[in-house]
């Protein structure tokens, strides 16, 4: 398998979905169909690029946060640069992410597919490095 996933859902059982696929488009479909969009976190990996990974966190009504490691660098998606200092709990266990890092689901799904195909950040998404976050901001990778 070239693409692997580990998704932690916030359903009543806090279930986990894990597996893999060789089809890049399948990851976007899996994320959409898994229930993670209602809240949860997860990781996507490319076996062909062992240092490339994509962390996702979903918050109902806010969209998705994407934190990527690619080419030895870390990238954080940005949806609202004015809300980077405000953090929200994405897992119910004090796992905090800046509200401004969430992007619309549709954009995130395209970025997931781009990552699955290339192992790189989608150029249509605005990205920052962790060093560009304000001191009171937070992220996960």
Short mmCIF file of the C-alpha atoms (twelve columns), coordinates in Angstrom:
data_MODEL
# 
_entry.id   MODEL 
# 
loop_
_atom_site.group_PDB 
_atom_site.id 
_atom_site.type_symbol 
_atom_site.label_atom_id 
_atom_site.label_alt_id 
_atom_site.label_comp_id 
_atom_site.label_asym_id 
_atom_site.label_seq_id 
_atom_site.Cartn_x 
_atom_site.Cartn_y 
_atom_site.Cartn_z 
_atom_site.pdbx_PDB_model_num 
ATOM 1   C CA . UNK A 1   0.000   0.000  0.000  1 
ATOM 2   C CA . UNK A 2   1.298   3.407  -0.892 1 
ATOM 3   C CA . UNK A 3   -1.040  5.521  1.276  1 
ATOM 4   C CA . UNK A 4   -1.922  4.798  4.895  1 
ATOM 5   C CA . UNK A 5   -4.390  6.439  7.269  1 
ATOM 6   C CA . UNK A 6   -5.144  6.504  11.002 1 
ATOM 7   C CA . UNK A 7   -8.326  8.392  11.895 1 
ATOM 8   C CA . UNK A 8   -9.550  8.957  15.454 1 
ATOM 9   C CA . UNK A 9   -13.262 9.750  15.555 1 
ATOM 10  C CA . UNK A 10  -15.172 11.575 18.268 1 
ATOM 11  C CA . UNK A 11  -18.201 9.295  18.006 1 
ATOM 12  C CA . UNK A 12  -19.554 7.943  21.324 1 
ATOM 13  C CA . UNK A 13  -17.051 5.041  21.201 1 
ATOM 14  C CA . UNK A 14  -14.091 7.211  20.143 1 
ATOM 15  C CA . UNK A 15  -13.466 4.668  17.406 1 
ATOM 16  C CA . UNK A 16  -10.456 4.500  15.125 1 
ATOM 17  C CA . UNK A 17  -10.231 3.719  11.417 1 
ATOM 18  C CA . UNK A 18  -6.935  2.523  10.016 1 
ATOM 19  C CA . UNK A 19  -5.874  1.086  6.710  1 
ATOM 20  C CA . UNK A 20  -4.345  1.886  3.392  1 
ATOM 21  C CA . UNK A 21  -4.935  2.274  -0.310 1 
ATOM 22  C CA . UNK A 22  -3.059  2.674  -3.566 1 
ATOM 23  C CA . UNK A 23  -5.598  5.190  -4.905 1 
ATOM 24  C CA . UNK A 24  -4.938  8.882  -4.056 1 
ATOM 25  C CA . UNK A 25  -8.580  9.852  -4.604 1 
ATOM 26  C CA . UNK A 26  -9.663  7.229  -2.088 1 
ATOM 27  C CA . UNK A 27  -8.186  9.194  0.837  1 
ATOM 28  C CA . UNK A 28  -10.416 12.219 0.210  1 
ATOM 29  C CA . UNK A 29  -13.441 9.944  -0.109 1 
ATOM 30  C CA . UNK A 30  -12.498 8.046  3.035  1 
ATOM 31  C CA . UNK A 31  -12.120 11.260 5.032  1 
ATOM 32  C CA . UNK A 32  -15.479 12.509 3.781  1 
ATOM 33  C CA . UNK A 33  -17.285 9.211  4.494  1 
ATOM 34  C CA . UNK A 34  -15.550 8.270  7.780  1 
ATOM 35  C CA . UNK A 35  -17.423 10.633 10.088 1 
ATOM 36  C CA . UNK A 36  -14.248 12.516 10.997 1 
ATOM 37  C CA . UNK A 37  -15.714 15.748 9.606  1 
ATOM 38  C CA . UNK A 38  -17.968 15.864 12.678 1 
ATOM 39  C CA . UNK A 39  -14.855 16.131 14.823 1 
ATOM 40  C CA . UNK A 40  -11.696 14.111 15.185 1 
ATOM 41  C CA . UNK A 41  -8.071  13.903 14.244 1 
ATOM 42  C CA . UNK A 42  -5.947  11.698 12.060 1 
ATOM 43  C CA . UNK A 43  -2.801  11.120 10.067 1 
ATOM 44  C CA . UNK A 44  -2.156  10.276 6.428  1 
ATOM 45  C CA . UNK A 45  1.174   8.813  5.304  1 
ATOM 46  C CA . UNK A 46  2.919   8.086  2.000  1 
ATOM 47  C CA . UNK A 47  5.015   4.926  2.175  1 
ATOM 48  C CA . UNK A 48  7.099   6.120  -0.773 1 
ATOM 49  C CA . UNK A 49  8.087   9.231  1.185  1 
ATOM 50  C CA . UNK A 50  8.629   8.131  4.800  1 
ATOM 51  C CA . UNK A 51  9.186   11.666 6.081  1 
ATOM 52  C CA . UNK A 52  5.975   13.000 4.504  1 
ATOM 53  C CA . UNK A 53  2.846   12.983 6.642  1 
ATOM 54  C CA . UNK A 54  -0.366  14.956 6.886  1 
ATOM 55  C CA . UNK A 55  -2.109  15.607 10.182 1 
ATOM 56  C CA . UNK A 56  -5.795  16.540 10.020 1 
ATOM 57  C CA . UNK A 57  -8.150  17.858 12.659 1 
ATOM 58  C CA . UNK A 58  -11.814 18.596 12.107 1 
ATOM 59  C CA . UNK A 59  -14.142 20.860 14.008 1 
ATOM 60  C CA . UNK A 60  -17.819 20.916 13.159 1 
ATOM 61  C CA . UNK A 61  -18.651 24.242 11.569 1 
ATOM 62  C CA . UNK A 62  -15.010 25.345 11.191 1 
ATOM 63  C CA . UNK A 63  -13.717 22.943 8.564  1 
ATOM 64  C CA . UNK A 64  -10.376 21.172 8.695  1 
ATOM 65  C CA . UNK A 65  -6.881  21.947 9.901  1 
ATOM 66  C CA . UNK A 66  -4.002  20.443 7.926  1 
ATOM 67  C CA . UNK A 67  -0.508  20.151 9.347  1 
ATOM 68  C CA . UNK A 68  2.009   18.720 6.915  1 
ATOM 69  C CA . UNK A 69  5.567   17.516 7.078  1 
ATOM 70  C CA . UNK A 70  7.161   17.411 3.617  1 
ATOM 71  C CA . UNK A 71  10.675  17.905 2.334  1 
ATOM 72  C CA . UNK A 72  12.013  18.377 5.864  1 
ATOM 73  C CA . UNK A 73  9.671   21.329 6.529  1 
ATOM 74  C CA . UNK A 74  6.412   21.766 8.441  1 
ATOM 75  C CA . UNK A 75  3.396   23.510 6.925  1 
ATOM 76  C CA . UNK A 76  0.184   24.672 8.602  1 
ATOM 77  C CA . UNK A 77  -2.962  25.525 6.638  1 
ATOM 78  C CA . UNK A 78  -4.363  29.021 7.162  1 
ATOM 79  C CA . UNK A 79  -8.001  29.990 6.757  1 
ATOM 80  C CA . UNK A 80  -8.163  33.195 8.832  1 
ATOM 81  C CA . UNK A 81  -4.870  34.883 9.704  1 
ATOM 82  C CA . UNK A 82  -6.700  37.180 12.151 1 
ATOM 83  C CA . UNK A 83  -7.780  34.198 14.315 1 
ATOM 84  C CA . UNK A 84  -4.414  32.511 14.864 1 
ATOM 85  C CA . UNK A 85  -4.276  33.525 18.535 1 
ATOM 86  C CA . UNK A 86  -7.635  31.935 19.389 1 
ATOM 87  C CA . UNK A 87  -7.398  28.194 20.108 1 
ATOM 88  C CA . UNK A 88  -10.103 25.525 20.188 1 
ATOM 89  C CA . UNK A 89  -10.146 22.000 21.603 1 
ATOM 90  C CA . UNK A 90  -10.294 19.498 18.723 1 
ATOM 91  C CA . UNK A 91  -10.414 16.236 20.638 1 
ATOM 92  C CA . UNK A 92  -12.001 16.952 24.011 1 
ATOM 93  C CA . UNK A 93  -8.743  16.315 25.828 1 
ATOM 94  C CA . UNK A 94  -7.094  19.745 25.685 1 
ATOM 95  C CA . UNK A 95  -5.703  19.116 22.192 1 
ATOM 96  C CA . UNK A 96  -5.714  22.741 21.051 1 
ATOM 97  C CA . UNK A 97  -5.415  24.150 17.520 1 
ATOM 98  C CA . UNK A 98  -5.592  27.798 16.444 1 
ATOM 99  C CA . UNK A 99  -9.006  28.628 14.992 1 
ATOM 100 C CA . UNK A 100 -7.366  30.517 12.126 1 
ATOM 101 C CA . UNK A 101 -5.666  27.340 10.867 1 
ATOM 102 C CA . UNK A 102 -8.963  25.764 9.778  1 
ATOM 103 C CA . UNK A 103 -9.839  25.869 6.085  1 
ATOM 104 C CA . UNK A 104 -13.069 24.955 4.276  1 
ATOM 105 C CA . UNK A 105 -13.662 21.215 3.932  1 
ATOM 106 C CA . UNK A 106 -13.740 21.355 0.131  1 
ATOM 107 C CA . UNK A 107 -10.308 23.020 -0.014 1 
ATOM 108 C CA . UNK A 108 -8.935  20.563 2.541  1 
ATOM 109 C CA . UNK A 109 -10.167 17.546 0.566  1 
ATOM 110 C CA . UNK A 110 -8.409  18.850 -2.553 1 
ATOM 111 C CA . UNK A 111 -5.251  19.418 -0.490 1 
ATOM 112 C CA . UNK A 112 -5.464  15.853 0.865  1 
ATOM 113 C CA . UNK A 113 -5.641  14.479 -2.660 1 
ATOM 114 C CA . UNK A 114 -2.742  16.707 -3.735 1 
ATOM 115 C CA . UNK A 115 -0.678  15.395 -0.800 1 
ATOM 116 C CA . UNK A 116 -1.611  11.795 -1.691 1 
ATOM 117 C CA . UNK A 117 -0.497  12.316 -5.284 1 
ATOM 118 C CA . UNK A 118 2.635   14.405 -4.714 1 
ATOM 119 C CA . UNK A 119 3.632   14.357 -1.026 1 
ATOM 120 C CA . UNK A 120 3.737   18.160 -1.186 1 
ATOM 121 C CA . UNK A 121 1.532   21.043 0.043  1 
ATOM 122 C CA . UNK A 122 -1.277  22.069 -2.310 1 
ATOM 123 C CA . UNK A 123 -0.346  25.464 -3.809 1 
ATOM 124 C CA . UNK A 124 -4.001  26.573 -3.735 1 
ATOM 125 C CA . UNK A 125 -3.952  26.556 0.098  1 
ATOM 126 C CA . UNK A 126 -2.288  29.285 2.141  1 
ATOM 127 C CA . UNK A 127 0.412   27.741 4.353  1 
ATOM 128 C CA . UNK A 128 2.598   29.082 7.157  1 
ATOM 129 C CA . UNK A 129 5.396   27.554 9.192  1 
ATOM 130 C CA . UNK A 130 4.913   26.888 12.925 1 
ATOM 131 C CA . UNK A 131 7.344   29.736 13.640 1 
ATOM 132 C CA . UNK A 132 4.873   32.172 12.086 1 
ATOM 133 C CA . UNK A 133 2.158   31.386 14.652 1 
ATOM 134 C CA . UNK A 134 1.691   33.910 17.455 1 
ATOM 135 C CA . UNK A 135 2.892   32.809 20.904 1 
ATOM 136 C CA . UNK A 136 -0.660  32.080 22.058 1 
ATOM 137 C CA . UNK A 137 -1.459  30.035 18.945 1 
ATOM 138 C CA . UNK A 138 -1.153  26.240 18.757 1 
ATOM 139 C CA . UNK A 139 -1.085  23.354 16.284 1 
ATOM 140 C CA . UNK A 140 -0.544  19.612 16.101 1 
ATOM 141 C CA . UNK A 141 1.610   17.579 13.728 1 
# 
